[in-house]
Coordinates of C-alpha atoms and ligand atoms in Angstrom, one line a residue:
M27 CA -21.5 1.1 16.2
K28 CA -22.0 1.6 19.9
S29 CA -19.7 -0.9 21.7
T30 CA -19.6 -1.9 25.3
I31 CA -16.1 -2.6 26.4
H32 CA -15.9 -5.6 28.8
H33 CA -12.6 -4.9 30.6
I34 CA -10.8 -7.7 32.5
E35 CA -7.5 -7.2 34.2
Q36 CA -6.2 -10.7 33.7
T37 CA -7.6 -13.6 31.8
T38 CA -6.5 -16.8 30.0
S39 CA -7.7 -15.4 26.6
T40 CA -10.2 -12.8 25.6
Q41 CA -11.4 -15.3 23.0
Q42 CA -12.3 -17.7 25.8
E43 CA -13.9 -14.9 27.8
A44 CA -15.9 -13.9 24.7
H45 CA -17.2 -17.5 24.2
R46 CA -18.2 -17.5 27.9
L47 CA -20.0 -14.2 27.6
I48 CA -21.9 -15.3 24.5
A49 CA -23.0 -18.5 26.3
E50 CA -24.3 -16.3 29.1
G51 CA -26.0 -13.9 26.7
G52 CA -23.9 -11.1 28.1
V53 CA -22.6 -9.6 24.9
K54 CA -23.9 -8.2 21.6
T55 CA -22.4 -7.6 18.2
G56 CA -20.0 -4.7 18.3
D57 CA -18.9 -5.4 21.9
I58 CA -15.3 -5.7 22.8
V59 CA -13.7 -8.0 25.4
L60 CA -10.4 -6.3 26.5
A61 CA -7.8 -7.6 28.8
D62 CA -4.7 -6.0 30.3
E63 CA -2.9 -9.4 30.1
Q64 CA -3.5 -12.9 29.0
T65 CA -2.1 -16.0 30.6
A66 CA -2.9 -18.4 27.7
G67 CA -3.3 -16.0 24.7
R68 CA -4.1 -17.9 21.5
G69 CA -2.5 -17.5 18.1
R70 CA -3.2 -19.0 14.7
F71 CA -2.3 -22.6 14.1
G72 CA -2.7 -23.5 17.8
R73 CA 0.3 -21.3 18.7
S74 CA 0.4 -19.2 21.8
W75 CA 0.3 -15.4 21.8
I76 CA 2.7 -13.9 24.4
S77 CA 0.5 -11.4 26.2
P78 CA 2.3 -9.4 28.9
N79 CA 0.8 -6.2 30.5
G80 CA 1.2 -3.3 28.1
G81 CA -0.2 -4.9 24.9
L82 CA -3.6 -4.7 23.3
Y83 CA -5.6 -8.0 23.7
A84 CA -9.1 -7.6 22.4
T85 CA -11.9 -9.7 21.0
V86 CA -14.5 -7.9 18.9
I87 CA -17.9 -9.7 18.6
C88 CA -19.0 -9.6 15.0
S89 CA -21.6 -11.2 12.8
A90 CA -20.4 -13.8 10.4
D91 CA -18.8 -12.3 7.2
P92 CA -16.8 -14.3 4.7
L93 CA -14.3 -11.4 4.3
L94 CA -13.9 -10.8 8.1
S95 CA -10.4 -12.2 8.2
L96 CA -9.2 -9.7 5.6
K97 CA -11.3 -6.8 7.0
A98 CA -9.9 -7.3 10.5
G99 CA -6.4 -7.0 9.2
L100 CA -7.4 -4.0 7.2
A101 CA -8.9 -2.3 10.3
V102 CA -5.7 -2.6 12.2
V103 CA -3.7 -1.3 9.2
R104 CA -6.1 1.7 8.9
A105 CA -5.7 2.4 12.7
L106 CA -1.9 2.3 12.5
R107 CA -1.7 4.4 9.3
S108 CA -4.0 7.0 11.0
V109 CA -1.1 7.7 13.4
G110 CA 1.5 7.6 10.7
I111 CA 2.7 4.0 11.1
E112 CA 3.2 2.5 7.6
A113 CA 1.7 -0.9 8.2
G114 CA 0.9 -3.5 5.6
L115 CA -0.5 -7.1 5.6
K116 CA 1.1 -10.4 5.0
W117 CA -1.7 -12.6 3.7
P118 CA -4.1 -13.2 5.2
N119 CA -3.9 -10.9 8.2
D120 CA -0.4 -10.6 9.8
V121 CA 0.1 -6.9 10.3
M122 CA 3.7 -5.9 9.4
V123 CA 5.8 -2.8 9.8
E124 CA 9.3 -2.8 8.2
N125 CA 9.1 -6.6 7.8
L126 CA 8.4 -7.2 11.5
K127 CA 5.0 -8.3 12.9
I128 CA 3.2 -5.7 15.0
A129 CA -0.2 -7.4 15.3
G130 CA -2.0 -10.6 14.6
V131 CA -5.6 -11.6 14.1
L132 CA -7.4 -14.8 15.1
I133 CA -11.0 -15.5 14.1
E134 CA -13.1 -18.0 15.8
T135 CA -16.8 -18.8 15.4
D136 CA -19.5 -19.3 18.0
G137 CA -23.0 -19.9 16.7
N138 CA -23.9 -16.9 14.6
H139 CA -21.1 -14.8 16.0
S140 CA -17.5 -14.4 14.8
L141 CA -15.0 -13.6 17.4
V142 CA -12.2 -11.3 16.0
G143 CA -9.2 -11.6 18.3
I144 CA -6.7 -8.9 17.9
G145 CA -3.3 -8.8 19.5
L146 CA -1.4 -5.5 18.9
N147 CA 2.1 -4.9 20.4
L148 CA 1.8 -1.5 22.0
T149 CA 4.7 -1.0 24.4
S150 CA 7.0 -3.9 23.7
A151 CA 7.8 -6.5 21.1
P152 CA 7.8 -10.0 22.6
L153 CA 9.9 -11.6 19.8
Q154 CA 12.9 -10.6 17.6
T155 CA 10.6 -10.9 14.6
A156 CA 8.2 -8.4 16.1
T157 CA 7.9 -4.7 16.5
C158 CA 5.6 -2.4 18.6
V159 CA 3.7 0.9 18.3
A160 CA 6.0 2.6 20.9
V161 CA 8.9 2.4 18.4
Y162 CA 7.0 4.9 16.2
V163 CA 4.5 6.9 18.4
N164 CA 3.7 7.4 22.0
K165 CA 0.1 6.2 22.1
P166 CA -0.3 3.4 24.7
D167 CA -4.1 3.8 25.5
R168 CA -5.6 0.3 25.0
N169 CA -9.2 1.4 25.1
E170 CA -8.7 4.0 22.4
W171 CA -6.9 1.5 20.2
A172 CA -9.6 -1.1 20.7
Q173 CA -12.5 1.3 20.1
A174 CA -10.7 2.8 17.0
I175 CA -10.0 -0.7 15.5
A176 CA -13.6 -1.9 16.1
D177 CA -15.1 1.3 14.6
L178 CA -12.8 0.9 11.6
L179 CA -13.7 -2.7 11.2
F180 CA -17.4 -2.0 11.1
D181 CA -16.7 0.8 8.6
I182 CA -15.0 -1.3 6.0
P183 CA -17.2 -1.7 2.9
S184 CA -18.2 -5.1 1.7
G185 CA -17.3 -6.9 -1.4
S186 CA -15.0 -5.7 -4.1
A187 CA -14.2 -2.4 -2.4
A188 CA -12.8 -4.3 0.6
I189 CA -10.8 -6.5 -1.7
D190 CA -9.4 -3.6 -3.6
E191 CA -8.3 -1.9 -0.4
Y192 CA -6.8 -5.2 0.8
R193 CA -4.8 -5.6 -2.4
S194 CA -3.4 -2.0 -2.0
V195 CA -1.9 -2.8 1.4
C196 CA -1.0 -6.5 0.9
L197 CA 2.7 -7.0 1.1
T198 CA 2.4 -10.6 -0.2
L199 CA 1.4 -9.7 -3.8
G200 CA 4.3 -10.0 -6.2
N201 CA 6.4 -12.0 -3.8
P202 CA 7.8 -15.5 -4.0
V203 CA 6.0 -17.3 -1.2
S204 CA 5.6 -20.7 0.4
I205 CA 2.2 -21.5 1.9
D206 CA 2.5 -24.2 4.6
G207 CA 0.0 -26.1 6.7
I208 CA -2.6 -26.9 4.2
G209 CA -3.8 -30.1 5.7
N210 CA -1.2 -32.8 5.2
N211 CA -0.3 -31.5 1.8
P212 CA 3.1 -30.2 0.8
P213 CA 3.7 -26.5 0.8
V214 CA 2.6 -24.5 -2.2
G215 CA 5.5 -22.5 -3.6
G216 CA 5.4 -19.8 -6.3
I217 CA 4.7 -16.1 -6.8
A218 CA 1.7 -14.6 -5.1
V219 CA -0.1 -12.9 -8.0
D220 CA -3.5 -11.9 -6.7
V221 CA -6.2 -12.1 -4.0
D222 CA -9.6 -13.2 -5.4
D223 CA -13.0 -11.9 -4.5
C224 CA -13.3 -14.4 -1.6
G225 CA -10.0 -13.3 -0.1
R226 CA -8.1 -16.4 -1.3
L227 CA -4.5 -16.1 -2.4
I228 CA -3.7 -17.0 -6.0
V229 CA -0.2 -18.5 -6.4
Q230 CA 1.5 -18.9 -9.7
T231 CA 3.4 -22.2 -9.4
R232 CA 5.5 -24.0 -12.0
E233 CA 2.5 -26.3 -12.6
G234 CA 0.0 -23.4 -13.0
K235 CA -2.1 -21.3 -10.7
R236 CA -3.2 -22.6 -7.3
I237 CA -6.0 -21.0 -5.2
V238 CA -5.1 -21.1 -1.5
S239 CA -7.8 -20.4 1.1
S240 CA -5.8 -20.9 4.3
G241 CA -2.3 -21.7 5.5
E242 CA 0.8 -20.0 6.8
C243 CA 2.3 -17.7 4.3
L244 CA 6.1 -17.3 4.2
H245 CA 7.6 -14.5 2.2
L246 CA 10.8 -15.9 0.5
R247 CA 12.3 -12.4 0.3
E248 CA 11.7 -9.2 2.1
S249 CA 8.8 -7.2 0.9
N250 CA 7.8 -3.5 0.9
L251 CA 4.7 -1.6 -0.1
S252 CA 5.9 -0.8 -3.5
G253 CA 6.3 -4.5 -4.2
Ligands
BTN10 C1 -1.7 -14.7 15.3 O1 -1.3 -15.8 15.6 O2 -1.1 -13.9 14.6 C2 -3.0 -14.2 15.9 C3 -2.8 -13.7 17.3 C4 -4.1 -13.2 17.9 C5 -3.9 -12.8 19.4 C6 -5.1 -12.2 20.0 S1 -4.8 -11.4 21.5 C7 -6.6 -11.2 21.7 C8 -7.2 -12.5 21.3 N1 -7.2 -13.4 22.4 C9 -6.4 -14.4 22.1 O3 -6.2 -15.4 22.9 N2 -5.9 -14.3 20.9 C10 -6.3 -13.1 20.3

């Protein structure tokens, strides 16, 4: 898909810029809003995303798609694997390398559009629990990464093929997990046994199987791609 990259040196958040551009009619599906740095980067669960110069901060304008959250994580994994970085996904879309987070995905909706926000640590890791691309390869060009990830995102097939690929790189499956933040309910604890066709996590608890559609997933032991 032919993208226009809307480049901004500094912004609060590329998500906010994307909402503004949509309101002005200034973007189309496939476009990318890219910033050198963000002063109020947004993470999942209302957290902030530390966004110093040197990282990738991009929002890809997409059409609504129920599997977009999983596909966005898959696109980042494909991009990293294409340069030899053995990335996997912690459900639903935390991108991990050697048990450290290298990228995160935040999806917001705006009318008929979905805004896929991607933060990828390129040159530095802002937290001890994080890693960055520079640890593995010297490839700091933000535009190239953004375009590659967007192209891969639009290339991921729909339906069961996407889910099958997702399962193959999902580090969560087979692990003891705790899923927190499901409304006011207590965490769901058990073994993550599958991801269903809608991208929901199936957790085998002591009381039976639970289907979890959102929440923060904690792995209760370190995981690797062979399970
Ligand atoms: C997460 O919490 O894991 C998701 C982080 C998403 C960060 C990206 S950076 C580009 C886009 N703009 C934002 O403000 N957030 C997303």
